[in-house]
XYZ file of C-alpha atoms in Angstrom:
751
model
C -25.025 218.805 -121.275
C -22.590 216.702 -119.243
C -23.130 212.977 -119.040
C -23.792 212.747 -115.432
C -26.747 215.254 -115.534
C -28.039 213.596 -118.404
C -28.020 210.273 -116.629
C -30.170 211.722 -113.753
C -32.827 212.931 -116.171
C -32.947 209.489 -117.875
C -33.254 207.742 -114.553
C -36.324 209.877 -113.714
C -38.058 209.047 -117.119
C -37.336 205.255 -116.699
C -38.763 205.224 -113.048
C -41.938 207.026 -114.409
C -42.240 204.315 -117.121
C -41.635 201.473 -114.667
C -44.429 202.810 -112.333
C -46.822 202.778 -115.330
C -45.946 199.328 -116.246
C -45.764 197.960 -112.648
C -48.953 195.784 -112.790
C -47.912 194.252 -115.985
C -44.465 193.269 -114.459
C -46.309 191.927 -111.384
C -48.230 189.557 -113.463
C -45.326 188.564 -115.460
C -43.387 187.580 -112.392
C -46.160 185.524 -110.931
C -46.434 183.598 -114.068
C -42.797 183.063 -114.221
C -42.558 182.067 -110.546
C -43.883 178.762 -111.440
C -40.822 177.716 -113.358
C -38.240 178.717 -110.842
C -37.947 175.524 -109.193
C -36.988 173.935 -112.415
C -34.976 176.532 -114.329
C -32.757 179.717 -113.555
C -34.590 182.462 -115.324
C -33.029 185.799 -116.542
C -35.352 188.671 -117.399
C -34.671 190.291 -120.543
C -33.245 193.811 -120.538
C -36.224 194.698 -122.909
C -38.672 194.393 -119.850
C -36.807 195.356 -116.613
C -33.544 196.950 -117.744
C -31.448 193.787 -117.272
C -32.196 193.616 -113.506
C -30.653 190.571 -112.070
C -32.012 187.073 -112.081
C -35.279 185.979 -110.057
C -33.233 184.141 -107.555
C -33.989 184.522 -103.800
C -31.058 186.516 -102.852
C -30.074 186.420 -98.960
C -31.506 189.172 -96.985
C -28.259 191.080 -96.526
C -27.291 190.850 -100.183
C -27.466 194.038 -102.484
C -28.554 192.945 -105.916
C -26.791 195.434 -108.220
C -28.761 196.826 -111.151
C -26.581 197.625 -114.248
C -27.806 201.089 -115.540
C -25.627 203.329 -117.759
C -22.417 202.105 -119.477
C -19.901 204.563 -120.749
C -16.918 203.630 -122.891
C -14.290 206.049 -121.621
C -12.571 208.233 -124.234
C -8.713 207.944 -123.524
C -5.358 208.572 -125.143
C -3.637 205.770 -126.893
C -2.599 203.260 -124.414
C -2.574 199.581 -123.757
C -5.771 197.742 -124.918
C -6.167 196.692 -121.418
C -5.365 199.044 -118.476
C -6.126 196.949 -115.538
C -7.224 199.590 -112.940
C -6.137 198.693 -109.656
C -5.854 201.460 -107.027
C -8.016 204.589 -106.656
C -8.641 207.738 -104.750
C -10.587 210.902 -105.322
C -9.829 214.582 -105.915
C -12.771 216.979 -105.907
C -14.800 215.660 -109.078
C -12.028 213.661 -110.354
C -11.109 209.824 -109.941
C -7.413 208.891 -109.613
C -6.550 205.455 -110.900
C -3.251 203.737 -110.716
C -2.177 200.498 -112.340
C 1.313 199.720 -111.285
C 2.679 201.845 -114.521
C 0.991 205.190 -114.506
C -1.570 207.407 -112.630
C -4.712 208.315 -114.681
C -7.405 210.912 -114.193
C -10.956 209.659 -114.807
C -13.307 212.748 -115.633
C -16.661 210.789 -115.081
C -18.888 213.859 -116.115
C -17.045 213.853 -119.433
C -16.366 210.050 -119.595
C -12.566 210.621 -120.442
C -9.246 209.433 -119.021
C -5.974 211.101 -119.229
C -2.458 210.365 -117.805
C -1.281 212.232 -114.895
C 1.993 213.874 -115.652
C 4.887 213.317 -113.190
C 7.188 216.024 -113.574
C 9.911 214.239 -111.513
C 9.404 210.729 -112.959
C 12.944 210.612 -114.629
C 14.440 211.042 -111.069
C 13.103 207.917 -110.088
C 15.020 204.471 -110.784
C 11.527 202.918 -111.016
C 7.965 204.247 -111.304
C 5.290 201.755 -110.237
C 2.614 203.653 -108.555
C 0.212 201.450 -106.410
C -1.671 202.699 -103.290
C -2.858 206.370 -103.172
C -4.495 208.770 -100.821
C -5.411 212.577 -101.199
C -4.912 214.432 -98.034
C -7.547 217.377 -98.444
C -6.233 219.300 -95.538
C -2.779 219.850 -97.146
C -3.854 219.276 -100.748
C -1.219 216.519 -101.014
C -1.424 213.109 -102.949
C 0.522 210.183 -101.107
C 1.648 207.513 -103.804
C 3.393 204.154 -102.932
C 6.260 203.599 -105.455
C 6.204 199.932 -104.796
C 9.388 198.606 -106.293
C 11.521 201.504 -104.828
C 10.021 200.587 -101.484
C 9.076 204.435 -100.983
C 6.184 206.393 -100.476
C 6.337 209.891 -102.401
C 4.253 212.991 -101.339
C 3.205 215.236 -104.407
C 1.456 218.552 -104.679
C -1.318 218.460 -107.131
C -2.269 220.928 -109.606
C -5.345 221.647 -111.872
C -3.088 221.306 -114.707
C -2.903 217.458 -113.969
C 0.669 217.492 -113.122
C 2.431 216.085 -110.034
C 5.460 217.901 -108.236
C 7.400 215.892 -105.624
C 7.369 217.386 -102.013
C 8.811 214.621 -99.935
C 10.041 211.086 -100.317
C 9.744 208.496 -97.600
C 11.966 205.470 -97.633
C 12.466 202.230 -95.884
C 9.177 200.381 -96.660
C 8.862 196.847 -97.784
C 6.681 196.711 -101.020
C 4.169 199.295 -99.902
C 0.618 198.963 -100.854
C -2.431 201.107 -99.667
C -1.566 204.163 -97.354
C -3.918 206.472 -95.504
C -2.927 209.884 -93.912
C -5.317 211.321 -91.264
C -6.207 215.090 -90.843
C -4.062 215.156 -87.827
C -0.965 213.642 -89.803
C -1.165 210.105 -88.622
C 0.142 207.880 -91.498
C -0.625 204.166 -91.826
C 1.211 202.003 -94.529
C 0.430 198.560 -95.561
C 3.897 197.060 -95.699
C 3.005 194.051 -97.871
C 6.274 191.927 -98.143
C 7.061 192.666 -94.418
C 3.534 191.321 -93.548
C 3.058 194.213 -91.176
C 0.850 197.320 -90.319
C 3.105 200.414 -89.910
C 1.812 203.252 -88.120
C 3.693 206.701 -87.999
C 3.373 210.273 -86.839
C 4.354 212.761 -89.602
C 5.912 216.087 -89.430
C 6.266 217.286 -93.053
C 9.432 215.476 -94.344
C 9.988 213.335 -91.161
C 8.211 210.156 -90.156
C 8.201 208.739 -86.651
C 7.273 205.100 -86.402
C 4.912 204.541 -83.359
C 4.097 200.803 -83.771
C 3.845 197.947 -86.113
C 1.647 194.913 -85.947
C 1.891 191.548 -87.937
C -0.961 191.040 -90.542
C -0.057 188.318 -93.460
C -0.294 189.979 -96.906
C -1.102 193.415 -95.343
C -2.849 195.256 -98.247
C -5.412 197.714 -97.332
C -5.421 200.384 -94.722
C -7.284 203.331 -93.496
C -8.242 205.689 -90.324
C -11.571 206.171 -88.801
C -12.325 207.855 -85.317
C -8.825 207.532 -84.110
C -8.743 203.861 -85.053
C -6.537 202.099 -87.482
C -8.070 199.388 -89.959
C -6.133 196.933 -92.089
C -6.893 194.044 -94.105
C -4.685 191.182 -95.645
C -4.957 187.700 -96.403
C -8.136 186.130 -94.714
C -8.554 188.990 -92.244
C -9.417 192.612 -91.291
C -8.474 193.886 -87.860
C -8.487 197.225 -86.209
C -6.159 198.941 -83.510
C -6.329 202.173 -81.578
C -3.739 204.801 -81.776
C -1.708 203.118 -79.222
C -1.476 199.887 -81.076
C -3.998 197.876 -78.899
C -5.803 195.330 -81.034
C -9.774 196.081 -80.644
C -11.468 194.037 -83.405
C -10.642 191.244 -85.800
C -12.651 189.105 -88.137
C -12.147 186.267 -90.790
C -15.625 186.315 -92.248
C -18.457 188.626 -92.722
C -22.128 187.746 -93.002
C -21.077 184.174 -93.481
C -18.668 184.704 -96.125
C -15.137 183.841 -95.508
C -12.644 186.529 -96.285
C -10.137 185.309 -98.713
C -8.042 188.309 -99.680
C -9.478 191.613 -98.854
C -7.226 194.248 -100.684
C -9.002 197.593 -99.794
C -10.753 198.991 -96.665
C -12.180 202.617 -96.771
C -14.548 204.612 -94.592
C -17.776 205.785 -96.133
C -18.722 209.657 -96.109
C -20.950 209.246 -93.306
C -18.049 208.293 -91.177
C -19.990 205.582 -89.498
C -19.513 202.833 -92.004
C -16.536 200.985 -93.658
C -16.503 199.520 -97.086
C -14.325 196.439 -97.688
C -13.592 194.675 -101.072
C -12.220 191.222 -101.227
C -10.397 190.575 -104.762
C -10.402 186.872 -104.589
C -14.048 186.226 -103.729
C -15.322 189.351 -105.755
C -17.478 190.501 -102.714
C -17.736 193.893 -101.361
C -19.000 194.288 -97.915
C -20.427 197.239 -95.802
C -19.373 196.742 -92.121
C -19.677 198.903 -88.691
C -16.605 200.163 -87.145
C -16.913 196.952 -84.973
C -16.521 195.026 -88.223
C -20.092 193.644 -87.938
C -21.562 192.853 -91.320
C -24.301 195.042 -92.735
C -24.636 194.318 -96.397
C -22.582 192.671 -99.080
C -22.747 192.869 -102.855
C -21.056 191.621 -106.236
C -19.078 188.524 -106.392
C -16.823 187.541 -109.151
C -18.839 186.497 -112.172
C -20.225 187.350 -115.649
C -21.815 190.616 -116.472
C -21.916 194.304 -114.954
C -23.843 193.370 -111.879
C -20.800 191.222 -110.869
C -17.053 192.104 -110.558
C -14.026 190.293 -111.713
C -11.157 190.959 -109.066
C -12.521 194.180 -107.363
C -9.347 195.512 -106.061
C -9.970 198.976 -104.648
C -12.974 200.545 -103.033
C -13.638 204.119 -102.166
C -16.509 206.484 -101.035
C -16.933 209.481 -103.374
C -20.035 211.698 -102.966
C -22.462 209.201 -101.582
C -21.410 206.508 -104.015
C -19.170 203.466 -103.828
C -16.478 203.351 -106.574
C -14.937 199.999 -107.166
C -12.133 198.956 -109.589
C -13.119 195.664 -111.334
C -9.667 194.921 -112.484
C -10.144 192.237 -115.056
C -13.355 193.716 -116.461
C -11.100 196.924 -117.000
C -14.115 198.896 -115.390
C -14.716 201.474 -112.872
C -18.130 200.923 -111.218
C -20.073 203.622 -109.614
C -22.635 202.314 -107.169
C -25.581 204.120 -105.852
C -26.462 202.566 -102.227
C -29.805 204.135 -102.366
C -31.057 202.582 -105.591
C -28.517 199.754 -105.952
C -27.939 200.796 -109.574
C -24.334 200.749 -110.952
C -23.058 202.779 -113.545
C -20.101 201.562 -115.413
C -17.167 203.389 -116.900
C -15.470 200.660 -119.321
C -11.931 201.206 -120.534
C -12.565 199.314 -123.711
C -15.894 199.036 -125.802
C -18.748 196.436 -125.716
C -18.217 195.435 -121.996
C -20.908 192.806 -121.620
C -23.659 194.993 -123.561
C -24.744 191.994 -125.380
C -26.183 190.476 -122.254
C -29.008 193.003 -122.315
C -30.622 191.107 -125.093
C -30.002 187.544 -123.717
C -32.663 185.390 -122.221
C -30.095 182.894 -121.084
C -28.998 182.990 -117.467
C -25.367 184.383 -117.478
C -25.194 184.470 -113.709
C -22.290 182.273 -113.494
C -20.479 182.911 -110.313
C -17.380 181.427 -108.859
C -17.392 179.696 -105.399
C -14.032 180.871 -103.927
C -14.138 178.510 -101.003
C -14.622 175.565 -103.215
C -11.965 173.549 -104.957
C -14.189 173.729 -107.855
C -14.444 177.320 -108.375
C -16.704 177.566 -111.474
C -19.006 174.590 -110.172
C -18.132 172.816 -113.448
C -18.113 169.147 -114.027
C -14.615 167.115 -113.943
C -12.699 166.819 -117.084
C -10.327 164.057 -118.203
C -6.735 165.016 -118.916
C -3.502 163.011 -118.961
C -5.137 159.828 -117.486
C -6.837 161.662 -114.594
C -9.866 163.467 -113.694
C -9.556 167.150 -112.689
C -11.861 169.969 -111.311
C -11.139 173.588 -112.227
C -9.903 175.639 -109.286
C -7.957 178.880 -108.628
C -4.912 178.830 -110.851
C -4.875 175.019 -111.174
C -6.883 171.812 -111.974
C -7.167 169.684 -108.981
C -8.465 166.272 -108.039
C -7.764 165.031 -104.393
C -4.072 165.280 -103.810
C -3.118 166.054 -107.464
C -2.685 169.628 -108.518
C -2.054 170.592 -112.167
C -0.923 174.286 -112.070
C -1.567 176.633 -114.961
C 1.227 178.325 -117.008
C 1.386 181.634 -115.294
C 3.217 184.382 -117.162
C 3.726 182.296 -120.345
C 2.892 183.842 -123.646
C 4.013 182.536 -126.949
C 6.486 184.978 -128.614
C 4.182 185.219 -131.676
C 1.255 186.780 -129.748
C 3.303 189.749 -128.461
C 1.210 190.657 -125.482
C 1.640 191.095 -121.819
C 1.326 187.872 -119.898
C -1.070 187.345 -116.694
C -1.117 184.762 -114.028
C -4.168 182.544 -114.203
C -6.889 182.949 -111.524
C -10.288 181.378 -111.684
C -10.126 178.492 -114.322
C -13.066 177.543 -116.257
C -13.294 175.513 -119.602
C -15.205 174.901 -122.872
C -15.405 171.484 -124.047
C -16.813 169.354 -127.022
C -15.988 165.754 -128.143
C -12.764 166.667 -129.627
C -11.466 169.869 -128.014
C -11.015 171.283 -124.556
C -10.338 174.962 -123.973
C -8.791 176.023 -120.647
C -9.187 179.687 -119.837
C -8.916 182.035 -116.863
C -11.091 185.064 -115.891
C -8.154 187.416 -115.850
C -6.049 186.261 -119.003
C -6.630 186.670 -122.606
C -4.408 183.534 -123.242
C -6.192 180.449 -123.080
C -4.868 176.756 -123.908
C -6.687 174.896 -126.473
C -6.054 171.155 -126.224
C -6.920 168.021 -128.501
C -8.575 165.446 -126.378
C -7.428 162.505 -128.304
C -3.601 163.258 -128.694
C -3.379 165.687 -125.714
C -1.717 168.406 -128.226
C -1.969 171.721 -126.836
C -1.409 175.373 -128.137
C -1.704 178.678 -126.661
C -4.252 180.867 -128.409
C -5.270 184.569 -128.011
C -8.850 185.276 -126.909
C -8.372 189.097 -127.751
C -9.904 190.019 -124.463
C -9.893 189.396 -120.752
C -12.852 188.473 -118.618
C -13.710 185.300 -120.507
C -15.615 182.334 -119.112
C -16.075 178.816 -120.292
C -19.909 177.585 -120.389
C -20.601 174.156 -122.029
C -19.224 174.569 -125.774
C -19.211 178.312 -125.520
C -16.808 180.871 -124.353
C -18.634 183.935 -122.792
C -16.770 187.254 -123.544
C -17.423 190.871 -122.983
C -18.057 191.079 -126.721
C -20.231 188.275 -127.275
C -20.722 184.477 -127.110
C -18.363 182.403 -129.169
C -18.577 178.746 -129.822
C -15.654 176.431 -129.193
C -15.462 175.473 -132.703
C -14.430 179.072 -133.626
C -11.158 178.478 -132.048
C -8.507 176.442 -134.019
C -4.892 174.987 -133.657
C -2.629 177.380 -135.873
C 0.886 176.085 -135.487
C 0.326 172.458 -136.164
C -2.683 170.109 -136.422
C -3.077 167.363 -133.741
C -2.245 164.689 -136.328
C 1.040 166.524 -137.017
C 1.775 166.359 -133.324
C 0.827 162.641 -133.163
C 3.150 161.844 -136.100
C 5.926 163.590 -134.364
C 5.681 161.550 -131.183
C 7.808 160.942 -129.230
C 9.805 164.072 -129.267
C 13.689 163.607 -128.397
C 14.356 166.682 -126.283
C 12.563 169.535 -124.664
C 14.022 172.013 -127.111
C 12.556 170.149 -130.067
C 9.148 170.132 -128.335
C 9.387 173.922 -127.439
C 10.097 174.858 -131.114
C 7.131 172.854 -132.090
C 4.657 174.445 -129.903
C 6.287 177.909 -130.190
C 7.600 178.593 -126.470
C 10.836 178.862 -124.783
C 12.453 175.643 -123.715
C 13.078 176.682 -120.293
C 9.141 177.130 -119.849
C 8.876 173.385 -120.371
C 11.544 172.539 -117.657
C 10.497 169.564 -115.546
C 10.649 170.419 -111.871
C 8.006 168.394 -110.183
C 8.866 166.086 -107.397
C 6.794 163.176 -108.358
C 9.009 160.009 -108.959
C 8.434 159.474 -112.820
C 9.169 163.230 -113.356
C 12.480 163.085 -111.372
C 13.756 159.966 -113.304
C 12.844 161.551 -116.652
C 14.542 164.695 -115.638
C 17.858 162.970 -114.695
C 17.905 161.179 -117.909
C 17.097 163.963 -120.301
C 19.670 166.406 -118.716
C 22.185 163.941 -120.166
C 20.817 162.358 -123.178
C 17.654 161.592 -124.970
C 15.633 158.531 -123.974
C 16.010 155.167 -125.253
C 13.064 152.903 -126.287
C 13.336 150.901 -123.123
C 13.424 153.902 -120.861
C 10.517 155.372 -122.822
C 8.204 152.492 -122.288
C 9.074 152.125 -118.516
C 8.528 155.711 -117.846
C 5.215 155.693 -119.883
C 4.029 152.865 -117.797
C 5.079 154.321 -114.612
C 3.470 157.598 -115.414
C 0.180 156.113 -116.144
C 0.258 153.849 -112.815
C 1.127 156.995 -110.929
C -1.513 159.355 -112.457
C -4.348 156.696 -112.053
C -3.691 155.835 -108.478
C -5.456 158.759 -106.545
C -3.137 158.020 -103.366
C -0.210 159.469 -105.279
C 0.177 163.294 -104.762
C 1.250 165.376 -107.726
C 2.109 168.938 -107.674
C 3.217 169.838 -111.394
C 2.648 172.534 -114.174
C 0.391 171.519 -116.992
C 3.446 171.948 -119.260
C 5.590 169.655 -117.421
C 3.038 166.932 -117.636
C 2.565 167.712 -121.426
C 6.456 167.528 -121.775
C 6.468 164.244 -119.915
C 3.780 162.813 -122.176
C 5.367 164.151 -125.377
C 8.731 162.636 -124.644
C 7.622 159.173 -123.445
C 4.335 158.465 -125.493
C 5.046 156.643 -128.637
C 2.703 157.173 -131.631
C 2.877 153.250 -132.024
C 0.282 152.039 -129.658
C 1.921 148.673 -129.551
C 0.968 146.909 -126.157
C 4.568 146.200 -125.696
C 5.165 149.692 -124.465
C 3.373 148.630 -121.282
C 5.535 145.948 -119.908
C 9.127 145.358 -118.405
C 10.781 143.134 -116.028
C 9.197 144.091 -112.972
C 5.700 143.262 -114.479
C 7.178 139.799 -115.333
C 8.270 139.126 -111.804
C 4.781 140.063 -110.561
C 3.146 137.768 -113.037
C 5.076 134.759 -111.711
C 3.451 135.013 -108.352
C 0.108 134.612 -110.041
C -1.531 131.115 -109.341
C -1.037 128.889 -112.304
C -4.939 128.480 -113.086
C -5.369 132.269 -113.004
C -2.422 132.597 -115.095
C -3.766 130.514 -117.686
C -7.135 132.345 -117.713
C -5.450 135.631 -118.376
C -3.448 134.226 -121.202
C -6.762 132.964 -122.611
C -8.067 136.518 -122.470
C -5.051 137.833 -124.081
C -5.423 135.525 -127.111
C -8.798 136.823 -127.714
C -7.489 140.381 -127.556
C -4.700 139.683 -129.784
C -6.963 138.148 -132.407
C -8.492 141.626 -132.623
C -5.104 143.244 -132.954
C -4.004 142.016 -136.474
C -1.067 144.383 -136.446
C 0.985 142.453 -133.832
C 3.154 139.808 -135.386
C 3.539 136.264 -133.821
C 6.701 137.189 -132.292
C 5.205 140.039 -130.574
C 2.367 138.063 -129.267
C 4.856 135.478 -127.798
C 6.901 138.338 -126.271
C 3.771 139.785 -124.880
C 2.974 136.524 -123.279
C 6.411 136.368 -121.701
C 6.208 139.620 -119.818
C 2.519 139.501 -118.897
C 1.808 141.775 -115.954
C -0.588 141.096 -113.077
C -4.354 141.755 -112.966
C -3.941 145.331 -112.853
C -2.310 145.330 -116.004
C -4.665 143.181 -117.508
C -7.358 145.613 -117.197
C -5.119 148.113 -118.949
C -4.822 145.705 -121.822
C -8.543 145.118 -122.055
C -9.415 148.708 -121.884
C -6.876 149.288 -124.509
C -8.099 146.711 -126.784
C -11.592 148.053 -126.526
C -10.443 151.515 -127.241
C -8.335 150.545 -130.317
C -10.158 147.383 -131.531
C -10.914 147.305 -135.368
C -14.537 148.380 -136.172
C -14.484 145.439 -138.670
C -13.920 142.941 -136.011
C -16.437 140.260 -136.132
C -19.630 140.605 -133.632
C -18.652 137.048 -132.352
C -15.219 138.192 -131.295
C -16.689 141.277 -129.714
C -19.244 139.217 -127.763
C -16.413 136.854 -126.568
C -14.461 139.676 -125.377
C -17.244 140.969 -123.416
C -17.745 137.659 -121.770
C -14.326 137.273 -120.824
C -14.417 140.675 -119.163
C -17.455 139.372 -117.098
C -14.952 137.147 -115.382
C -13.139 139.978 -113.763
C -13.642 140.495 -110.114
C -15.005 143.765 -108.702
C -11.672 145.443 -107.977
C -10.272 144.746 -111.367
C -13.544 145.853 -112.951
C -13.378 149.059 -111.200
C -9.789 149.465 -112.392
C -10.949 148.695 -115.718
C -13.568 151.294 -115.718
C -10.845 153.824 -114.862
C -8.766 152.821 -117.960
C -11.813 152.824 -120.174
C -12.335 156.562 -119.051
C -8.959 157.505 -120.299
C -8.896 155.460 -123.408
C -12.569 156.317 -124.454
C -11.257 160.067 -125.306
C -11.961 160.449 -128.753
C -13.825 157.015 -129.449
C -15.807 156.702 -132.446
C -19.492 155.750 -132.002
C -18.746 152.204 -133.149
C -16.336 151.671 -130.175
C -18.715 153.183 -127.631
C -21.133 150.267 -127.568
C -18.312 148.075 -125.994
C -17.254 150.885 -123.573
C -20.673 150.869 -121.675
C -20.001 147.322 -120.486
C -17.759 148.794 -117.740
C -20.487 150.138 -115.573
C -21.593 146.640 -114.652
C -20.878 145.339 -111.175
C -21.690 141.841 -109.844
C -24.534 143.001 -107.646
C -25.470 146.566 -108.758
C -24.970 148.983 -111.362
C -22.104 151.396 -110.942
C -23.097 154.827 -112.391
C -20.342 157.398 -112.499
C -20.744 160.920 -113.771
C -19.111 160.354 -116.977
C -21.668 157.500 -117.829
C -24.598 160.023 -118.521
C -22.532 161.458 -121.125
C -21.673 158.266 -122.668
C -25.148 156.950 -122.657
C -26.525 160.216 -123.869
C -24.203 159.979 -126.719
C -25.649 156.584 -127.595
C -29.211 157.417 -127.154
C -28.410 160.597 -129.548
C -27.482 158.050 -132.413
C -31.001 156.381 -131.802
C -29.557 152.782 -131.775
C -29.987 153.000 -135.378
C -27.455 150.302 -136.493
C -28.123 146.594 -136.154
C -24.821 145.890 -134.362
C -25.732 148.368 -131.639
C -29.092 147.096 -131.047
C -27.580 143.574 -130.931
C -24.899 144.776 -128.595
C -27.414 146.425 -126.401
C -29.424 143.209 -126.008
C -26.080 141.262 -125.261
C -25.360 143.947 -122.707
C -28.669 143.682 -121.225
C -28.302 139.860 -120.939
C -25.373 140.320 -118.499
C -27.429 142.295 -116.133
C -29.546 140.667 -113.394
C -33.191 141.086 -114.263
C -33.879 143.800 -111.624
C -30.994 145.797 -113.050
C -32.108 145.637 -116.783
C -35.071 147.640 -115.665
C -33.075 150.157 -114.004
C -30.738 150.434 -116.990
C -33.584 150.911 -119.345
C -35.282 153.441 -117.265
C -32.048 155.231 -117.019
C -31.683 155.300 -120.975
C -35.276 156.465 -121.253
C -34.901 159.341 -118.891
C -31.848 160.571 -120.894
C -33.791 160.098 -124.234
C -36.671 162.415 -122.982
C -34.142 165.023 -121.862
C -32.518 164.993 -125.363
C -36.053 164.637 -127.081
C -34.972 161.667 -129.090
C -37.062 158.837 -130.485
C -35.805 155.574 -129.094
C -38.247 153.089 -130.539
C -35.437 151.020 -131.454
C -35.138 149.976 -127.880
């Protein structure tokens, strides 16, 4: 019995069982409803077949219900196929992926490569958009890199034979030929919709219209529809524009890549690869329903690239799930044909909420907290980390030679993080970046699959949930990197981390990067240049007004070339700082020097000569906060309680502006701090008149509470810390600690 027929019988049995159990499910849902305001709850597959979460979805949203999942049998091919474009011929679905064309026999759940008898005659074979013309039994295929469209005859022997070749296009994507031989082409690189009349081997251009990033096209009722970046538009056969829209049902169109008519000829289906949503619209481009969204699991998509109507079902290619989804719009059930095994099957037994959906219109796509990296805070976004005017782009198309796999650009960024490590990953790449938070050492690692998402300390993959601790540095340890600092050349650094040196070339237009690039093109840095650049880099990164457009590897290279493993304070100062210091009033200057004497007492490694030198080139108040932050971060744990208390007292004398700067510095220097140093760190949240609570503070305080304040020193420091606060703020702070401790379920009798 074929798979499709068996599926129908199973569905009937399942519906009968569900009817019997309906009253049980109703009572179960009523019980759970009480908790929805507090927790997002996912019903287990054991009860309702992994139907989606109990959220209140918008009225026009179709909540997909994953049903059968078939692992497609196929010939030996790449581990990931990345299905992109599709069309249908009879009971077969044709899929292209810019390399070959495949036939999916969904009744047998098999995939086979379509033979192109004339492929050797083409200089390049990069099949993209396809359309089957039932009238003439012809298959139209865009051969993208050759800027041509090829018309094939299609035989039952799954072989293509060339009939006509049309040239003169500009990276054509989707194509569509009407029953009356009108042909519309998405001229992607020309940013145009091109409309032709076809007469066998001859094409006559009737008109062209501008449409940026034109990608999807179709014809319905003597109207031409096309979609591109942020837009869907419609023209009549004379080229007159009839309709245009940039959003559907309140969802902005980001990059709709495919538009096709449904079998009823009254509705259009549109898929937006960038947002992950698929839409049903009227011929006037008015929204009817929408479904999907990029996210985790088979009720979501990951870069839906093409959509097609086939026998009253929607067929969608979810590129980075390596999946073809068949959607029944009457039951909202989705059958999945997966091109590699174990595609999110593990979620059926999970009671956690896997419903992580990216927000395509937000800078923070995955709605994750900010992370600290290279002296700055960052939010994950599409192909980058971003904070205000600073953009840290991900290393697109970079794969270490040792991994021997095809590279992909990075799209939606997410991360997994613990105290020591940070793993940056993208929803479409099996390559991730593992970073040591203390030293900023980074290595590329292989996740062995696409469609992975960071979530807390876990990485959610199609094969299961993996803990961050299961991923390790392979080439070197962070300590080995730390001992190697500073690197002398980019070549030396590239060999160390295992990539090509040209991939580390610094091209950023930020002033510190320009200066570094000018020097290293001629010779390695000397110590004075290294110190100056390191200070300039720190100042530039911590000032939110400075724009930055750089690749993460450029910043890593800058750091590795300028950062010394010797954390001497002398690296922070120069002649410019000395001139600034001379302008400070004499009394204030004496006060700063008094602070420094206390700090240097806690830094026994500095010689007397170094101390004198440090006094000579002291910076202004901005750099004093840098020193204070540095001292707290690297102060010796054995430093006496008296010295530590005096240090806190001196910090209290800073004005609000400098205390805020100190807080920023401490956020940077606190990376990798031991528990015995965190007790000093919490002082930075104090303001003269109020408590400053930053998003990082709950994490720090939670860590302190997690230790239970068991040590005598910590309890003493807490008392000292509280004594600095006005009485009304002492109560606020203690209540804050209590709230966190309740969440952590910790005993805090020590307070």
